[in-house]
Amino acid sequence: MTFQDAPDAKIPVPRGPVPVVPPPRPRRAVELTIDGQSVAVPEGATLLEAARQIGIDTPTLCFLENLTPVNVCRICVVEVEGSRTLVPACSRKAEPGMVVHTDSERVRLSRRMVLELLGSSVDLSTAPQIAGYMERYDAHPERFGPPAPPARDHERDLARPGHHPAPHNGQTATGGQPVKVDNELYVRDYSKCILCYKCVEACGTDAQNTFAIALAGRGFEARISTEYDVPLPDSACVYCGNCIGVCPTGALMFKSEFDLRQAEAWDESRQTATDTICPYCGVGCTLTVHVQDEKIVKVTSPIDHDVTNGHLCIKGRFGWEFVNRRE
Amino acid sequence: MEETDLVILWGSNAREAHPIFFHHVLKAIHRGARLYAVDPRKTTSAQWAVPGTGHLPLYVGTDIPLANAIAREILAAGLENRSFIENATSGFEEYRRSVEPWTLERAELITGVPAEQIRELAHAYARADRAVLCWTLGITEHHNAVDNVRALINLSLLTGHVGRYGSGVCPLRGQNNVQGGGDMGALPDRLPGFQHVENDALRAKFERVWGVAIPPKGGWHLSGMFEAMEHGEMTALYVIGENPANSEADQHRTVRLLSGLETLVVQDMLLTATAELADVVLPAAAGWCESEGTVTNSERRVQRVRQALPPPPGVRDDVEILCDLARRMGHDLGNPTAEELWNELRALSPAHAGMSWTRLEAEDGLQWPCYDESHPGELYLHGRLWARPVIGPRAPFKAVEHDPPVDELTDEFPIRLTTGRHLDSYNTGVQTGLFASPMRKGGTVDLHPEDGWRLGVAEGDRVRVTSRRGSVVAPVRFDSGLRPGLAFMTLHYPDQVATNELTIDAVDPGSGTSEFKATAVRIEPVENAQLAGKQETHGSALHRPRA
Amino acid sequence: MDLHFTAHEPDPEEMEAVDRLLSGLPLNGHRRQYLLPVLHAIQDRKGWISPGALNYACQRLEVPPAEAFGVADFYALFQTRPHPPVTVHVCDDIACHARGAEALCAEVRTALGPEGESRDGHATWHRSPCLGLCERAPAALVVAAGDPPRDQALAPATGGDVLSAAVGVAIPQPDLAASVPQIGQPGLKLLARVGRIDPTSLDDYRAAGGFLALRRAFEMGPAAVVREVVESKLVGRGGAAFPTGIKWQGARSAALPRYLVCNADESEPGTFKDRVLMENDPFALIEAMTIAGFATGCEKGFLYLRGEYPLALARIENALQRCRERGFLGEDILGDGVRFDIELRRGAGAYICGEETALMNSLEGRRGEPRNKPPFPTEAGLFGQPTVINNVETLVNVLPIVIEGGKAFAAIGTERSTGPKLFCVSGHVKRPGVYEAPFGITLGELIDLAGGFGGTGRIQAILLGGAAGAFVTPDHLDAPLTFEGTRAIGATLGSAVVMPFDDTVDLRQILRRIAQFFRDESCGQCVPCRVGTVRQEELLHRLATDRPLGSLAAELALLKELGQAMRDASICGLGQTASGAIESALARLPIYQEKTL
């Protein structure tokens, strides 16, 4: 061994070259026309990205930047000339020469109907974003008739695929059902679920890879469920809460928020949100700490933070109780 | 990490201990990367390894034989990175000779890992275009921790898997600011920015700014302090945000020594077991959400922590307490803000010089070294080893030899007990014990079902676990991810099961870390009647909210 | 993966059923594809899929239990809650409705008790969508778990037969002539062997010209086979009418490996032609698939068979076995070094799996939810690989194309609809059944072929193309049955369903049943279809029960909007066509007028 080569701990190591990240794969430009404006986007970009690039605000529900597009809500549909049906902007890739209309009569009708269909079947009371869309598209869910009373506890979980009770009394079927409260960390109120698949994706390969929940049932009885509807503590759930983080309607809710709402004490106007770093392991996850009345009421993570991509683990998401418990 | 081709997790259960880091590993796996897990237990991390062969279940404390055998196989197959070795390393010949005896067959005998799996990992690692080797406490909580780390670094030097995009070595830090603590000089021999206290020029720089004389010799690390207490050389201790009464190996000895101090001051946000022993307790704010400052994560990223809420009445920020204390001791340090303290650091530590407060805010953290404001921070270290000629000193191979765990297995203590973390809990449970985790398993001793059958116990039955130092009673949980003869406990529930009454304080001389991962124990069933009168564990209400 | 399981344990029978199915299968890579077969094995053995059995299946296949449950719970033939071993599925869909389904349901209710309940714990019954036995309506399917399981399709079914079958008695079924009145007629191309050979005998098949086309195809080489298919102008017979030759051409330049899939998930209400082919000429389908595999460079084919077809299942299983024994499938077919084999997979009661991308998801062991297109299967299909997917009848047409040449084939039928065609005639005609006729036969001629209108003879409406098709009236009898001819009268040929309804049928109930069908069969993935089909059914229910919300005009306007949104914004053909037949009926037929409400 050549000892003269060995680094001496007492002498600082000299400065080396600045690390290089391999450049991204070059992407060709694709030119298309959206609402009469021509726009160039990199190959592989979606119509949603292209529309956003020129400032067109396309409504989305099941789309989230950190998840794979599933294009199921269909609120983002746009008209592409030459296409028999409307196409989902969130997942359809831009192609050269495409002529796209994002606000045609057909588009507006489909968007309005999607909103009315959701509004007539789902409790959207904690989904302010959708309320905004309703106004924008002049949606009137009530025109399908009065809602049927909510299902009994677990009734919807026992539905058989391919079978359903006949419509009754001119009432409209809904997903109404009691809230599932089976642990102290978060609740599941599937009356508010629009089946956007985001929670399943976050629990699955897009983030947590735990697969505790999946789609079960079929058709209008399709639902998010553990196997055989077992309570979360019996399931594979590891309480990372990433499903709550991506839920757009408040169907999945921190128990802390749920309890405050039940007590009519939840007040976002009195809340602050502060970004800091998780106190646990050394990964360095950014936590957004939501505080009301000098108590932590929930913790989230910014979706654009490249350590977390918005996702946390049980400790970061829920391990703050000790701060509140001191007096 | 996400763009690497091969990941080795060695002595690391990142799936539970570093869950969000593991998300990035999973992304790599979904992109086609292969994962190998070297761990005595088939952990939840190991379950993501290459099916069939990706989990290498070595005997506890045989990391060096395994690493040396991998090295020998790489050399025997001619897969070493010759050009990197010649250009950027030193000590190769001696290293080559030292691994020569470690044939696959011998390694299989010593480590318990089938030769074919060792061979597969050696070839996969050496052939991978990009490979990352990560480790955690499975490597470092041993009496020969530094040698273990060197054995792994040797592998990265042998293959050139260091200092390139997607290739490197990565010790996963267990605590949110254990890296930052070291960066800031909370090491016995370093000043902030890893500047050696025994380097006169560097020390002088600090002395100029601080206006005090700094002792020119390194101090004690944690285990050294306990040695010093034992010898009466240390009689006063000021503990900030640490719970040694629960977290140190050989708890009986720890508590005895802490209790024997003339003065024990504990500054903490909760009334820990250590605080219960203290003469003075200084209630401190929760650094991560009740004060301003920075932490540094495992990727050397300096990140801002911010005050989200005020501390409870009577509870103060750590800096405030320290400055006040200094004032009472006759040194007025003023009332520096976090930003002012940071700027002082930037002035003294070249690695942090480029990280202005504004940049830290704007760029979502910066990785050191970051020498000036135009420097982007370094995504990975050791790129200098790829410069031709190499910049700075060559990276040395260091031959290391097998040295089995200190706590020997005998007929009296035939079971190997190892320790680790659960997903929902953290260290001694001071913080995590206070939220209602539906997953909390409580303090258990985990056994392979076969061992349970041999002992005649069922899941949930209580057993007595006895080591050469202590004895605890705990319920049994079965885990077929263990091997017969291997038991597992956590340190999360010191109130229920004081695992550290069992562990050994055999300490690595370099790092000062104890051999938490290897204790020799015997396990006996406990009759219920016998249990009634006998509770071995401490029953104090450690975490009660402070008035 | 770090999977987590509940504490439920399988019983020995369940374990044995799973182990037997998986023994000898290569459990690597795409092992999840065996999920559906494993679930069938458990269902067949026990009559339901218990949590313990599901856990065991998931351990063997490394599938998360929540996902596997979601798959099991997707299919109507799988029971995920404790269930009697015998289940009777009684069809109450439109064809059977017109021919006594409600009376049959009443008889079964008397015998077995209310729907879904069981008096003795041994048997229960459920209403079912179309069972594909429309020519012999009313129909029932008796499914009896055990080792071996005993499934019987009964048509026409009586309450007595159902009860006997439920206790294991084999009920003789009518002669094949009841399904194929043209048996033995000269000039048939697709039905030539049906009823003329023993469908279980490979030698009979060979004696009747079997495997000549395969031999010819090997002589010609793959490129020439594709050229003939292009020249024949053959288009898909499943409903979408995509040119087969173009599909095959595209596949030939796609990446490897490629897969061939035969879509035998025939479940469009009123459709039964593929069933008749598979039951009575199974070797022809295997030969045709082998040619398709050879021509497109696929070494592996999957045959996805509708779960409600027990006889077709037995016949195809047998035929595959015989072909493997005799070297007509395997590593070296006909000694020509061609490698091709077929895996048979059963559906489990989901109309949506007839949609090609839903079918692929189902094959992969996932829920039968359609995928967004593009990418199309020829680029990224089964297991993400390029995939050629063709319907049964489409494939069987390849045999005459190879033997007689594409030109000769193209001379049959019309310029744009070439070749012979199978029609599924049911409802009120004198002789329901599968009929082969060249494209271009008029609707009236076809009805004459089937003996003329039946029932009262006073026909209100004729459904063309199935539930996803359209209603026409007796005014349209001169319309030629071609893709272009049906389009010209605002209809669609679809799967070639022709179903007249006489004046005893309450069309309001037919429309409501169609709406119910789509609501039940929607996979639930996209909002327009998941909720739209519910609202459509509710609306038709309101109309059928004379309780409109506001005026009839307002209801019809709402229905129209609903239809447009489903057509425009649904992911797949199910939602896109869910309102077609209903809208056509309301536009053409005097079903609802202000005074009727």
PDB file of C-alpha atoms in Angstrom, chain B residues 283-411:
ATOM      1  CA  PRO B 283     -37.818  21.986  28.129  1.00  0.00           C
ATOM      2  CA  ALA B 284     -36.994  22.563  24.479  1.00  0.00           C
ATOM      3  CA  ALA B 285     -39.038  23.347  21.413  1.00  0.00           C
ATOM      4  CA  ALA B 286     -39.611  20.717  18.745  1.00  0.00           C
ATOM      5  CA  GLY B 287     -36.844  21.719  16.369  1.00  0.00           C
ATOM      6  CA  TRP B 288     -38.610  20.555  13.239  1.00  0.00           C
ATOM      7  CA  CYS B 289     -41.777  22.570  13.601  1.00  0.00           C
ATOM      8  CA  GLU B 290     -41.327  25.085  16.410  1.00  0.00           C
ATOM      9  CA  SER B 291     -38.089  26.729  15.357  1.00  0.00           C
ATOM     10  CA  GLU B 292     -36.150  27.972  12.348  1.00  0.00           C
ATOM     11  CA  GLY B 293     -32.999  26.399  10.988  1.00  0.00           C
ATOM     12  CA  THR B 294     -31.655  23.694   8.744  1.00  0.00           C
ATOM     13  CA  VAL B 295     -31.142  19.954   8.702  1.00  0.00           C
ATOM     14  CA  THR B 296     -29.108  17.836   6.321  1.00  0.00           C
ATOM     15  CA  ASN B 297     -30.456  14.597   4.925  1.00  0.00           C
ATOM     16  CA  SER B 298     -28.779  11.413   3.694  1.00  0.00           C
ATOM     17  CA  GLU B 299     -28.056  12.871   0.287  1.00  0.00           C
ATOM     18  CA  ARG B 300     -26.179  15.787   1.947  1.00  0.00           C
ATOM     19  CA  ARG B 301     -29.031  18.076   1.127  1.00  0.00           C
ATOM     20  CA  VAL B 302     -29.241  21.035   3.470  1.00  0.00           C
ATOM     21  CA  GLN B 303     -32.921  21.768   3.971  1.00  0.00           C
ATOM     22  CA  ARG B 304     -34.812  24.480   5.796  1.00  0.00           C
ATOM     23  CA  VAL B 305     -36.934  23.685   8.802  1.00  0.00           C
ATOM     24  CA  ARG B 306     -39.441  26.324   9.667  1.00  0.00           C
ATOM     25  CA  GLN B 307     -41.570  27.267  12.582  1.00  0.00           C
ATOM     26  CA  ALA B 308     -45.124  26.132  11.968  1.00  0.00           C
ATOM     27  CA  LEU B 309     -46.418  26.818  15.457  1.00  0.00           C
ATOM     28  CA  PRO B 310     -45.118  28.343  18.672  1.00  0.00           C
ATOM     29  CA  PRO B 311     -43.753  26.073  21.384  1.00  0.00           C
ATOM     30  CA  PRO B 312     -45.950  25.620  24.455  1.00  0.00           C
ATOM     31  CA  PRO B 313     -45.577  28.214  27.243  1.00  0.00           C
ATOM     32  CA  GLY B 314     -42.303  27.839  29.115  1.00  0.00           C
ATOM     33  CA  VAL B 315     -40.707  25.848  26.319  1.00  0.00           C
ATOM     34  CA  ARG B 316     -37.890  27.508  24.414  1.00  0.00           C
ATOM     35  CA  ASP B 317     -35.891  27.125  21.272  1.00  0.00           C
ATOM     36  CA  ASP B 318     -32.599  25.185  21.638  1.00  0.00           C
ATOM     37  CA  VAL B 319     -30.517  28.132  20.473  1.00  0.00           C
ATOM     38  CA  GLU B 320     -32.257  30.451  22.853  1.00  0.00           C
ATOM     39  CA  ILE B 321     -31.565  28.093  25.753  1.00  0.00           C
ATOM     40  CA  LEU B 322     -27.922  27.741  24.799  1.00  0.00           C
ATOM     41  CA  CYS B 323     -27.385  31.474  24.406  1.00  0.00           C
ATOM     42  CA  ASP B 324     -29.071  32.106  27.709  1.00  0.00           C
ATOM     43  CA  LEU B 325     -26.919  29.521  29.358  1.00  0.00           C
ATOM     44  CA  ALA B 326     -23.821  31.081  27.833  1.00  0.00           C
ATOM     45  CA  ARG B 327     -24.894  34.451  29.094  1.00  0.00           C
ATOM     46  CA  ARG B 328     -25.263  33.086  32.616  1.00  0.00           C
ATOM     47  CA  MET B 329     -21.794  31.604  32.226  1.00  0.00           C
ATOM     48  CA  GLY B 330     -20.449  34.994  31.259  1.00  0.00           C
ATOM     49  CA  HIS B 331     -20.422  34.834  27.471  1.00  0.00           C
ATOM     50  CA  ASP B 332     -22.873  37.027  25.675  1.00  0.00           C
ATOM     51  CA  LEU B 333     -23.571  35.361  22.350  1.00  0.00           C
ATOM     52  CA  GLY B 334     -26.411  37.776  21.654  1.00  0.00           C
ATOM     53  CA  ASN B 335     -29.696  36.500  20.269  1.00  0.00           C
ATOM     54  CA  PRO B 336     -28.695  35.220  16.853  1.00  0.00           C
ATOM     55  CA  THR B 337     -31.367  34.272  14.365  1.00  0.00           C
ATOM     56  CA  ALA B 338     -31.137  31.013  12.466  1.00  0.00           C
ATOM     57  CA  GLU B 339     -30.079  32.922   9.370  1.00  0.00           C
ATOM     58  CA  GLU B 340     -27.295  34.741  11.240  1.00  0.00           C
ATOM     59  CA  LEU B 341     -25.981  31.451  12.589  1.00  0.00           C
ATOM     60  CA  TRP B 342     -26.130  29.994   9.103  1.00  0.00           C
ATOM     61  CA  ASN B 343     -24.170  32.885   7.663  1.00  0.00           C
ATOM     62  CA  GLU B 344     -21.472  32.370  10.261  1.00  0.00           C
ATOM     63  CA  LEU B 345     -21.253  28.747   9.184  1.00  0.00           C
ATOM     64  CA  ARG B 346     -21.036  29.731   5.515  1.00  0.00           C
ATOM     65  CA  ALA B 347     -18.135  31.975   6.376  1.00  0.00           C
ATOM     66  CA  LEU B 348     -16.283  29.134   8.075  1.00  0.00           C
ATOM     67  CA  SER B 349     -17.191  26.042   6.072  1.00  0.00           C
ATOM     68  CA  PRO B 350     -16.160  26.071   2.413  1.00  0.00           C
ATOM     69  CA  ALA B 351     -18.509  23.192   1.648  1.00  0.00           C
ATOM     70  CA  HIS B 352     -21.443  25.363   2.678  1.00  0.00           C
ATOM     71  CA  ALA B 353     -20.186  28.702   1.398  1.00  0.00           C
ATOM     72  CA  GLY B 354     -22.448  28.829  -1.648  1.00  0.00           C
ATOM     73  CA  MET B 355     -25.655  28.074   0.174  1.00  0.00           C
ATOM     74  CA  SER B 356     -27.198  31.419   0.831  1.00  0.00           C
ATOM     75  CA  TRP B 357     -30.328  31.506   2.945  1.00  0.00           C
ATOM     76  CA  THR B 358     -32.166  32.774  -0.113  1.00  0.00           C
ATOM     77  CA  ARG B 359     -30.959  29.876  -2.221  1.00  0.00           C
ATOM     78  CA  LEU B 360     -31.914  27.344   0.439  1.00  0.00           C
ATOM     79  CA  GLU B 361     -35.415  28.775   0.395  1.00  0.00           C
ATOM     80  CA  ALA B 362     -35.689  29.002  -3.360  1.00  0.00           C
ATOM     81  CA  GLU B 363     -34.023  25.768  -4.442  1.00  0.00           C
ATOM     82  CA  ASP B 364     -35.716  23.357  -2.045  1.00  0.00           C
ATOM     83  CA  GLY B 365     -32.411  22.545  -0.368  1.00  0.00           C
ATOM     84  CA  LEU B 366     -28.862  22.246  -1.703  1.00  0.00           C
ATOM     85  CA  GLN B 367     -26.381  19.399  -1.543  1.00  0.00           C
ATOM     86  CA  TRP B 368     -22.944  20.050  -0.137  1.00  0.00           C
ATOM     87  CA  PRO B 369     -20.292  20.718  -1.174  1.00  0.00           C
ATOM     88  CA  CYS B 370     -21.515  23.982  -2.621  1.00  0.00           C
ATOM     89  CA  TYR B 371     -18.518  26.257  -2.786  1.00  0.00           C
ATOM     90  CA  ASP B 372     -19.976  29.465  -4.095  1.00  0.00           C
ATOM     91  CA  GLU B 373     -23.277  30.982  -5.059  1.00  0.00           C
ATOM     92  CA  SER B 374     -22.934  29.893  -8.659  1.00  0.00           C
ATOM     93  CA  HIS B 375     -22.164  26.288  -7.667  1.00  0.00           C
ATOM     94  CA  PRO B 376     -25.155  23.940  -8.086  1.00  0.00           C
ATOM     95  CA  GLY B 377     -24.234  21.664  -5.189  1.00  0.00           C
ATOM     96  CA  GLU B 378     -23.073  18.124  -5.852  1.00  0.00           C
ATOM     97  CA  LEU B 379     -25.553  15.433  -6.805  1.00  0.00           C
ATOM     98  CA  TYR B 380     -22.930  12.791  -6.036  1.00  0.00           C
ATOM     99  CA  LEU B 381     -19.490  12.814  -4.418  1.00  0.00           C
ATOM    100  CA  HIS B 382     -16.101  11.502  -5.485  1.00  0.00           C
ATOM    101  CA  GLY B 383     -16.391  12.496  -9.126  1.00  0.00           C
ATOM    102  CA  ARG B 384     -12.765  13.565  -8.728  1.00  0.00           C
ATOM    103  CA  LEU B 385     -11.766   9.884  -8.811  1.00  0.00           C
ATOM    104  CA  TRP B 386     -12.707   9.775 -12.485  1.00  0.00           C
ATOM    105  CA  ALA B 387     -10.527  12.740 -13.424  1.00  0.00           C
ATOM    106  CA  ARG B 388      -7.341  11.750 -15.267  1.00  0.00           C
ATOM    107  CA  PRO B 389      -5.065  12.142 -13.480  1.00  0.00           C
ATOM    108  CA  VAL B 390      -7.124  11.740 -10.363  1.00  0.00           C
ATOM    109  CA  ILE B 391      -7.658  14.954  -8.439  1.00  0.00           C
ATOM    110  CA  GLY B 392      -6.418  14.757  -4.850  1.00  0.00           C
ATOM    111  CA  PRO B 393      -5.438  11.587  -3.055  1.00  0.00           C
ATOM    112  CA  ARG B 394      -6.234   8.175  -4.436  1.00  0.00           C
ATOM    113  CA  ALA B 395      -9.008   6.209  -2.765  1.00  0.00           C
ATOM    114  CA  PRO B 396      -7.410   3.508  -0.644  1.00  0.00           C
ATOM    115  CA  PHE B 397      -8.426  -0.112  -0.561  1.00  0.00           C
ATOM    116  CA  LYS B 398      -8.232  -1.289   3.002  1.00  0.00           C
ATOM    117  CA  ALA B 399      -7.841  -4.991   3.653  1.00  0.00           C
ATOM    118  CA  VAL B 400     -10.179  -6.076   6.420  1.00  0.00           C
ATOM    119  CA  GLU B 401     -10.489  -9.383   8.195  1.00  0.00           C
ATOM    120  CA  HIS B 402     -13.408 -11.280   9.622  1.00  0.00           C
ATOM    121  CA  ASP B 403     -13.978 -10.657  13.311  1.00  0.00           C
ATOM    122  CA  PRO B 404     -17.084 -12.405  14.589  1.00  0.00           C
ATOM    123  CA  PRO B 405     -19.495 -10.766  17.031  1.00  0.00           C
ATOM    124  CA  VAL B 406     -18.154 -10.294  20.542  1.00  0.00           C
ATOM    125  CA  ASP B 407     -21.141 -11.887  22.226  1.00  0.00           C
ATOM    126  CA  GLU B 408     -20.440 -15.505  21.451  1.00  0.00           C
ATOM    127  CA  LEU B 409     -23.100 -18.136  20.917  1.00  0.00           C
ATOM    128  CA  THR B 410     -22.715 -20.971  23.406  1.00  0.00           C
ATOM    129  CA  ASP B 411     -24.915 -23.749  24.707  1.00  0.00           C
TER     130      ASP B 411
END
